Short mmCIF file of C-alpha atoms in Angstrom, two decimals:
data_model
loop_
_atom_site.label_atom_id
_atom_site.label_comp_id
_atom_site.label_asym_id
_atom_site.label_seq_id
_atom_site.Cartn_x
_atom_site.Cartn_y
_atom_site.Cartn_z
CA MET U 118 65.50 182.60 63.39
CA LEU U 119 67.55 179.42 64.17
CA ILE U 120 70.36 177.84 62.42
CA THR U 121 70.76 174.51 63.14
CA ALA U 122 72.84 173.10 59.91
CA LEU U 123 75.63 174.25 57.63
CA PRO U 124 75.40 173.80 53.86
CA PRO U 125 78.08 172.75 51.67
CA LEU U 126 81.55 174.96 51.46
CA SER U 127 82.76 175.79 48.00
CA LEU U 128 85.51 178.55 47.27
CA TYR U 129 85.95 181.12 44.59
CA ILE U 130 89.12 182.63 43.68
CA HIS U 131 89.33 185.64 41.82
CA ILE U 132 92.11 186.61 39.08
CA PRO U 133 92.06 189.93 37.92
CA TRP U 134 94.00 190.24 34.85
CA CYS U 135 92.34 189.76 31.40
CA ILE U 136 94.55 190.44 27.95
CA LYS U 137 91.99 193.16 27.02
CA LYS U 138 88.90 194.18 28.35
CA CYS U 139 85.53 193.63 26.65
CA PRO U 140 82.76 196.61 26.16
CA TYR U 141 79.84 194.81 27.28
CA CYS U 142 82.25 192.84 30.55
CA ASP U 143 81.58 194.36 33.99
CA PHE U 144 83.69 192.32 36.04
CA ASN U 145 86.28 193.15 38.19
CA SER U 146 88.92 192.51 35.08
CA HIS U 147 91.62 194.75 34.56
CA PRO U 148 94.13 194.92 31.14
CA MET U 149 97.43 193.43 32.08
CA ARG U 150 100.52 195.55 31.72
CA GLY U 151 103.65 194.06 31.38
CA ASP U 152 104.38 190.80 33.31
CA LEU U 153 101.83 189.33 35.86
CA PRO U 154 102.87 189.31 39.78
CA GLU U 155 102.20 185.81 40.12
CA ALA U 156 104.02 184.87 42.94
CA LYS U 157 103.39 187.92 44.52
CA TYR U 158 99.61 187.67 44.24
CA ILE U 159 99.56 183.66 44.81
CA GLN U 160 100.83 184.60 48.06
CA ARG U 161 98.52 187.30 49.01
CA LEU U 162 95.57 184.94 47.77
CA ILE U 163 96.81 182.53 50.49
CA THR U 164 96.77 184.92 53.09
CA ASP U 165 93.32 186.03 52.13
CA LEU U 166 92.29 182.51 52.69
CA LYS U 167 94.07 181.99 56.17
CA LEU U 168 92.00 184.91 57.22
CA GLU U 169 88.67 183.69 55.81
CA LEU U 170 89.52 180.58 57.66
CA GLU U 171 90.27 182.20 60.63
CA ASN U 172 86.87 183.77 60.34
CA LEU U 173 85.16 180.79 59.32
CA SER U 174 86.68 179.19 62.53
CA ASN U 175 85.19 181.47 64.52
CA SER U 176 82.00 181.56 63.41
CA ASN U 177 81.73 177.37 63.35
CA PRO U 178 84.05 176.49 65.84
CA ASN U 179 83.34 172.50 65.00
CA ASN U 180 83.14 173.34 61.21
CA THR U 181 84.26 170.08 59.57
CA ARG U 182 83.31 170.84 56.83
CA ALA U 183 85.48 170.09 53.04
CA LEU U 184 85.87 172.04 49.85
CA SER U 185 82.99 170.40 47.55
CA SER U 186 84.20 172.87 44.80
CA ILE U 187 86.82 175.76 43.45
CA PHE U 188 86.04 178.01 40.63
CA ILE U 189 89.03 180.59 39.34
CA GLY U 190 87.52 182.88 37.70
CA GLY U 191 88.52 186.39 36.48
CA GLY U 192 89.74 188.37 34.39
CA THR U 193 91.61 185.47 32.38
CA PRO U 194 92.78 183.07 35.02
CA SER U 195 94.52 181.10 32.48
CA LEU U 196 97.11 184.00 31.95
CA PHE U 197 98.92 182.28 35.11
CA SER U 198 100.90 179.57 34.64
CA PRO U 199 100.34 176.14 35.44
CA ASN U 200 103.03 175.94 38.16
CA SER U 201 101.36 179.01 39.90
CA ILE U 202 98.26 177.23 39.67
CA TYR U 203 99.73 174.05 40.96
CA ASP U 204 101.73 175.87 43.89
CA LEU U 205 98.06 177.75 44.86
CA LEU U 206 95.94 174.85 44.78
CA THR U 207 98.54 172.60 47.02
CA GLN U 208 98.99 175.57 49.47
CA ILE U 209 95.17 175.63 49.92
CA GLN U 210 95.06 171.75 50.27
CA SER U 211 97.25 171.90 53.36
CA LEU U 212 95.10 174.38 54.95
CA ILE U 213 91.53 173.20 54.14
CA PRO U 214 90.57 169.58 52.91
CA PHE U 215 89.42 168.76 49.50
CA LYS U 216 86.39 166.49 49.19
CA ASN U 217 87.46 163.38 46.97
CA ASP U 218 85.02 164.45 44.24
CA ILE U 219 85.79 168.14 44.43
CA GLU U 220 85.20 170.29 41.18
CA ILE U 221 87.94 172.16 40.23
CA THR U 222 87.45 174.87 37.58
CA LEU U 223 89.48 177.06 35.61
CA GLU U 224 88.36 180.20 33.38
CA ALA U 225 89.95 180.01 29.98
CA ASN U 226 90.28 182.56 27.37
CA PRO U 227 90.96 180.54 23.62
CA SER U 228 93.78 182.64 23.15
CA THR U 229 95.99 181.32 25.58
CA PHE U 230 95.43 177.61 24.79
CA GLU U 231 98.57 175.49 24.04
CA TYR U 232 98.45 171.96 24.10
CA GLN U 233 101.51 171.56 26.51
CA ARG U 234 100.09 174.17 29.37
CA PHE U 235 96.67 173.14 29.65
CA ILE U 236 98.12 169.17 29.75
CA ASP U 237 100.21 170.90 32.85
CA TYR U 238 96.85 173.01 34.04
CA ASN U 239 95.37 168.99 34.56
CA HIS U 240 98.32 167.86 36.15
CA ALA U 241 98.13 170.95 38.96
CA GLY U 242 94.68 169.48 40.01
CA ILE U 243 92.13 171.81 37.33
CA ASN U 244 89.54 168.68 36.41
CA ARG U 245 87.00 171.42 34.37
CA LEU U 246 87.86 173.99 31.94
CA SER U 247 84.98 176.71 31.52
CA ILE U 248 85.91 178.45 27.90
CA GLY U 249 85.00 181.66 26.72
CA ILE U 250 84.11 181.91 23.48
CA GLN U 251 80.87 183.88 23.48
CA SER U 252 80.03 183.21 19.30
CA PHE U 253 81.93 181.43 16.52
CA ASN U 254 81.34 184.64 13.83
CA ASN U 255 84.15 186.29 13.61
CA SER U 256 82.56 189.60 12.85
CA GLN U 257 80.81 189.29 16.05
CA LEU U 258 83.90 188.50 17.98
CA LYS U 259 85.10 191.62 16.49
CA ASN U 260 82.08 193.59 17.77
CA LEU U 261 82.35 191.61 20.90
CA GLY U 262 85.79 193.00 21.70
CA ARG U 263 87.35 189.73 21.83
CA VAL U 264 90.60 189.06 21.55
CA HIS U 265 90.62 185.69 19.59
CA ASP U 266 88.81 184.49 16.47
CA SER U 267 86.72 181.54 15.27
CA LYS U 268 89.86 179.58 14.53
CA ASP U 269 91.33 179.67 18.08
CA ALA U 270 87.93 178.76 19.49
CA PHE U 271 87.82 175.23 17.85
CA ALA U 272 91.80 174.94 18.53
CA ALA U 273 90.77 175.38 22.40
CA ILE U 274 88.19 172.88 22.36
CA ASP U 275 90.34 170.50 20.45
CA ILE U 276 93.20 171.47 22.70
CA ALA U 277 91.08 170.60 25.63
CA HIS U 278 90.18 167.52 24.52
CA GLN U 279 93.55 166.30 23.56
CA SER U 280 94.86 167.57 27.58
CA GLY U 281 92.72 165.15 29.19
CA PHE U 282 89.68 167.42 29.85
CA ASN U 283 86.79 165.79 29.28
CA SER U 284 84.42 168.49 31.33
CA PHE U 285 84.38 171.22 30.07
CA ASN U 286 81.79 174.54 29.89
CA ILE U 287 81.24 176.23 26.74
CA ASP U 288 79.99 179.96 27.24
CA ILE U 289 77.87 181.38 24.38
CA MET U 290 76.23 184.56 23.75
CA TYR U 291 73.06 185.73 21.92
CA GLY U 292 71.17 188.63 21.18
CA LEU U 293 74.52 190.31 20.01
CA PRO U 294 75.13 193.56 18.17
CA ASN U 295 72.61 193.14 14.47
CA GLN U 296 72.90 189.45 15.07
CA THR U 297 69.80 187.58 13.17
CA HIS U 298 67.97 184.46 14.29
CA ASN U 299 69.64 182.45 12.06
CA GLN U 300 73.56 183.94 13.17
CA ALA U 301 72.31 182.71 16.75
CA LEU U 302 71.10 179.11 15.77
CA THR U 303 74.34 179.18 13.83
CA ASP U 304 76.66 179.56 16.87
CA LEU U 305 74.81 177.24 19.17
CA LYS U 306 74.61 174.35 16.65
CA GLN U 307 78.35 174.85 16.52
CA ALA U 308 78.51 174.82 20.24
CA ILE U 309 76.45 171.63 20.53
CA ALA U 310 79.00 170.21 17.69
CA LEU U 311 81.70 170.01 19.93
CA LYS U 312 80.17 167.68 22.49
CA PRO U 313 80.41 169.87 25.31
CA LEU U 314 79.36 168.50 29.07
CA HIS U 315 78.02 171.79 29.75
CA LEU U 316 76.72 174.70 28.27
CA SER U 317 76.02 177.84 29.05
CA TRP U 318 73.99 180.16 27.12
CA TYR U 319 73.29 183.66 27.56
CA GLN U 320 71.64 186.84 26.90
CA LEU U 321 73.79 189.68 26.13
CA THR U 322 73.01 192.73 28.69
CA LEU U 323 74.03 196.28 28.86
CA GLU U 324 75.60 196.50 32.07
CA PRO U 325 76.38 199.66 33.69
CA ASN U 326 79.97 201.08 33.88
CA THR U 327 80.31 198.97 30.26
CA LEU U 328 81.32 200.91 27.20
CA PHE U 329 78.53 199.15 25.61
CA HIS U 330 76.22 200.66 28.05
CA ALA U 331 77.74 204.19 27.52
CA ARG U 332 77.62 203.86 23.80
CA PRO U 333 74.68 201.27 22.93
CA PRO U 334 75.03 199.31 19.98
CA LYS U 335 71.95 198.25 18.05
CA LEU U 336 70.77 194.77 19.40
CA PRO U 337 67.90 192.72 17.94
CA ASP U 338 64.10 193.64 19.40
CA ASP U 339 62.49 191.38 22.65
CA GLU U 340 60.42 189.55 20.22
CA SER U 341 63.48 188.37 17.79
CA ILE U 342 65.19 187.65 20.98
CA TRP U 343 62.61 185.84 22.88
CA GLN U 344 62.37 183.42 19.19
CA MET U 345 66.21 182.98 19.50
CA GLN U 346 65.53 181.90 23.30
CA LEU U 347 62.33 179.24 22.48
CA THR U 348 64.14 178.19 19.13
CA GLY U 349 67.33 177.57 20.87
CA GLN U 350 66.43 175.53 23.72
CA GLU U 351 64.45 173.41 22.10
CA LEU U 352 67.51 172.54 19.73
CA LEU U 353 69.60 171.97 23.18
CA LYS U 354 67.02 169.95 25.01
CA LYS U 355 67.01 167.58 21.65
CA GLN U 356 70.62 167.17 21.34
CA GLY U 357 70.46 166.08 25.31
CA LEU U 358 71.60 168.99 27.07
CA HIS U 359 68.75 170.04 29.45
CA GLN U 360 68.43 173.30 31.02
CA TYR U 361 68.40 173.36 35.00
CA GLU U 362 68.85 176.52 35.14
CA ILE U 363 68.27 179.97 33.52
CA SER U 364 71.49 180.01 31.45
CA ALA U 365 72.95 176.91 32.71
CA TYR U 366 72.44 173.52 29.96
CA SER U 367 74.01 169.71 30.62
CA GLN U 368 74.36 166.38 29.93
CA ASP U 369 72.96 164.19 32.59
CA GLN U 370 75.08 164.04 35.82
CA HIS U 371 77.40 167.24 34.60
CA GLN U 372 75.67 170.56 36.41
CA ALA U 373 78.20 172.64 37.28
CA LYS U 374 78.87 171.98 41.10
CA HIS U 375 80.00 175.32 42.13
CA ASN U 376 77.18 177.36 40.21
CA THR U 377 74.80 174.93 42.10
CA ASN U 378 75.85 175.90 45.54
CA TYR U 379 75.29 178.97 44.81
CA TRP U 380 71.82 178.82 43.71
CA GLN U 381 71.62 176.52 46.76
CA PHE U 382 72.14 179.10 49.07
CA GLY U 383 75.62 177.29 50.02
CA ASP U 384 78.19 178.70 51.52
CA TYR U 385 81.38 180.02 49.63
CA LEU U 386 84.51 181.70 50.60
CA GLY U 387 86.02 184.35 48.52
CA ILE U 388 89.41 185.41 48.01
CA GLY U 389 91.30 187.47 45.48
CA ALA U 390 90.85 191.45 44.45
CA GLY U 391 87.27 192.04 43.90
CA ALA U 392 85.70 188.49 45.36
CA HIS U 393 82.41 187.99 47.40
CA GLY U 394 81.98 185.03 49.97
CA LYS U 395 78.63 183.83 52.25
CA ILE U 396 78.93 182.47 55.41
CA THR U 397 76.55 180.95 57.63
CA SER U 398 77.13 180.87 61.19
CA ILE U 399 75.58 178.66 63.86
CA LYS U 400 77.40 180.07 66.88
CA GLN U 401 76.23 183.86 65.69
CA ASN U 402 73.34 182.79 64.39
CA ASN U 403 73.37 184.96 61.45
CA ILE U 404 74.60 184.94 57.62
CA THR U 405 77.13 187.24 56.24
CA ARG U 406 78.32 188.33 52.83
CA ARG U 407 81.99 189.58 52.63
CA TRP U 408 83.78 191.02 49.96
CA LYS U 409 87.13 191.59 49.27
CA LEU U 410 89.49 195.33 48.23
CA LYS U 411 88.91 195.32 44.02
CA HIS U 412 91.35 197.32 42.86
CA PRO U 413 94.71 194.58 41.93
CA LYS U 414 96.96 197.53 43.40
CA ALA U 415 95.30 197.96 46.27
CA TYR U 416 94.72 194.08 46.97
CA LEU U 417 98.39 193.46 46.64
CA ASP U 418 100.01 196.71 48.06
CA SER U 419 97.53 196.36 51.51
CA LYS U 420 99.28 195.89 54.82
CA GLN U 421 96.52 195.53 56.57
CA ASN U 422 92.66 193.05 56.21
CA LEU U 423 91.72 192.75 52.51
CA LEU U 424 88.24 192.53 53.31
CA ALA U 425 86.80 195.85 51.96
CA GLY U 426 83.60 195.03 53.81
CA SER U 427 81.03 192.75 55.30
CA GLN U 428 77.35 192.75 55.94
CA ILE U 429 74.99 190.28 58.08
CA ILE U 430 71.88 189.46 55.79
CA LYS U 431 68.69 190.80 57.43
CA PRO U 432 66.56 188.27 58.25
CA GLU U 433 63.62 189.98 56.49
CA ASP U 434 65.76 189.76 53.35
CA LEU U 435 66.51 185.76 53.65
CA PRO U 436 63.47 184.88 51.61
CA PHE U 437 64.36 187.28 48.72
CA GLU U 438 67.77 186.31 49.27
CA PHE U 439 67.28 182.67 49.20
CA MET U 440 64.54 183.08 46.15
CA MET U 441 66.59 184.96 44.01
CA ASN U 442 69.11 182.17 43.76
CA ALA U 443 66.72 179.03 43.98
CA LEU U 444 63.95 179.98 41.55
CA ARG U 445 66.89 179.91 39.11
CA LEU U 446 67.44 176.50 39.09
CA THR U 447 64.68 174.81 36.91
CA THR U 448 64.09 172.07 39.18
CA GLY U 449 63.66 174.28 41.95
CA VAL U 450 65.25 173.12 45.50
CA PRO U 451 63.87 170.94 48.27
CA THR U 452 61.49 172.70 50.28
CA ARG U 453 63.40 172.24 53.46
CA TYR U 454 66.26 173.76 52.44
CA PHE U 455 64.32 176.88 52.96
CA SER U 456 64.56 176.31 56.72
CA THR U 457 67.66 174.77 57.04
CA ARG U 458 69.67 177.55 55.05
CA THR U 459 68.14 180.69 56.23
CA GLY U 460 67.25 179.62 59.66
CA LEU U 461 63.66 180.62 59.24
CA ALA U 462 60.34 179.03 59.43
CA PHE U 463 58.87 177.52 56.51
CA SER U 464 55.75 179.29 57.32
CA THR U 465 57.22 182.89 56.71
CA ILE U 466 56.87 182.32 53.07
CA GLN U 467 54.29 179.67 53.02
CA PRO U 468 51.11 181.97 52.63
CA LYS U 469 53.46 183.75 49.07
CA LEU U 470 54.22 180.17 48.18
CA THR U 471 50.58 179.47 47.85
CA GLN U 472 49.52 182.42 45.94
CA LEU U 473 51.86 182.18 43.34
CA GLN U 474 50.88 178.49 42.94
CA THR U 475 47.68 179.55 42.50
CA GLN U 476 48.70 182.15 39.86
CA GLY U 477 50.58 179.36 38.10
CA LEU U 478 54.18 180.80 38.83
CA LEU U 479 55.12 178.02 40.90
CA SER U 480 54.78 174.63 40.58
CA ALA U 481 52.26 172.67 42.78
CA ASN U 482 54.71 170.35 44.51
CA PRO U 483 54.54 170.48 48.26
CA ASP U 484 58.16 169.00 48.69
CA THR U 485 59.93 171.31 45.77
CA ILE U 486 60.12 175.16 45.44
CA CYS U 487 60.24 175.61 41.92
CA THR U 488 59.19 177.52 39.12
CA SER U 489 56.56 177.16 36.37
CA PHE U 490 57.53 177.47 32.58
CA LYS U 491 55.34 180.56 32.64
CA GLY U 492 57.39 181.42 36.44
CA ARG U 493 60.13 181.40 34.79
CA GLN U 494 59.42 183.96 31.77
CA PHE U 495 58.47 186.53 34.86
CA LEU U 496 61.03 185.61 37.47
CA ASN U 497 61.88 189.17 38.08
CA SER U 498 58.66 190.52 39.12
CA LEU U 499 58.31 186.63 40.73
CA LEU U 500 61.00 187.77 43.05
CA GLU U 501 59.42 190.79 43.83
CA LYS U 502 57.33 189.25 45.60
CA PHE U 503 59.67 188.40 48.37
CA ILE U 504 60.48 191.83 48.80
#
């Protein structure tokens, strides 16, 4: 194993508070109680970033990478004021340079949209929104525990346009409790009609440590969900939203830079309560995952390191880690990325790739590691080959 080059670098920022915890949500989110400690949390984020940059410098003394993307996720980051976001981004840029074409995304709940507020987010440096609509059906929104209704959802998109955000993502789910095929497609058609440059369309799953997992609602059967997926994908394609990842669709040249960096096994710093990061080190010839104290109170009150833990990825685990991300992309990744981003010789995986190509699960293009249509339908089984 020999790492000789560094991949692109992104920054993930976690703001953990939300208005109300949704019953399907397994993210590190906590319902707000009174006023949010915005100023204290921003300063803690900056302290966190300084520690991350110190670690980055120790890992790669000659690192000159600028940030290619920033994603502010949660929780509901749009609960923080535009002034707080401006202060945060200004301080970050004083510590690490931004690429000229940097993508800076803010996750937003439709219930937080106000015209002037989002103009101010734009002026603060946010140039992309990710809007968590999930459904336009009021009955389904109630089932999902959402705090907005369909009127709020449509208003949010209108405000996004009016406040200068040409680039935004809409999150929509399917396979919802008691959802019919027509209801799922109606949601999707309504989202497409709003002309987003990017759309995340994904199946509801019952994750551990959620209310839905403890008390499962009645979901559509597997065959119904499969038909929703096939019909929806065809509809998206016809409307110019091309699938480039398992759950991600975009117009040409509008793929999400931040998530694409994850899927291409790039590096990312993670700051904020429960945030995760991945760092490649040429000096130490390894790749490390790092994660932060999870509970907001512990994160805010810690007098010592904000790091909850770190783990070097074992060389024998790197093929699975790489493929788990890369094979989500419908066009795959350049074959050379395996060696340049893991430090492993291509021969490590070549026999398995040849076998999977013979089985019709991977494309036969020698320049790209990419699943076939069949491979995408059996992705979990395919990934097991690399464990």
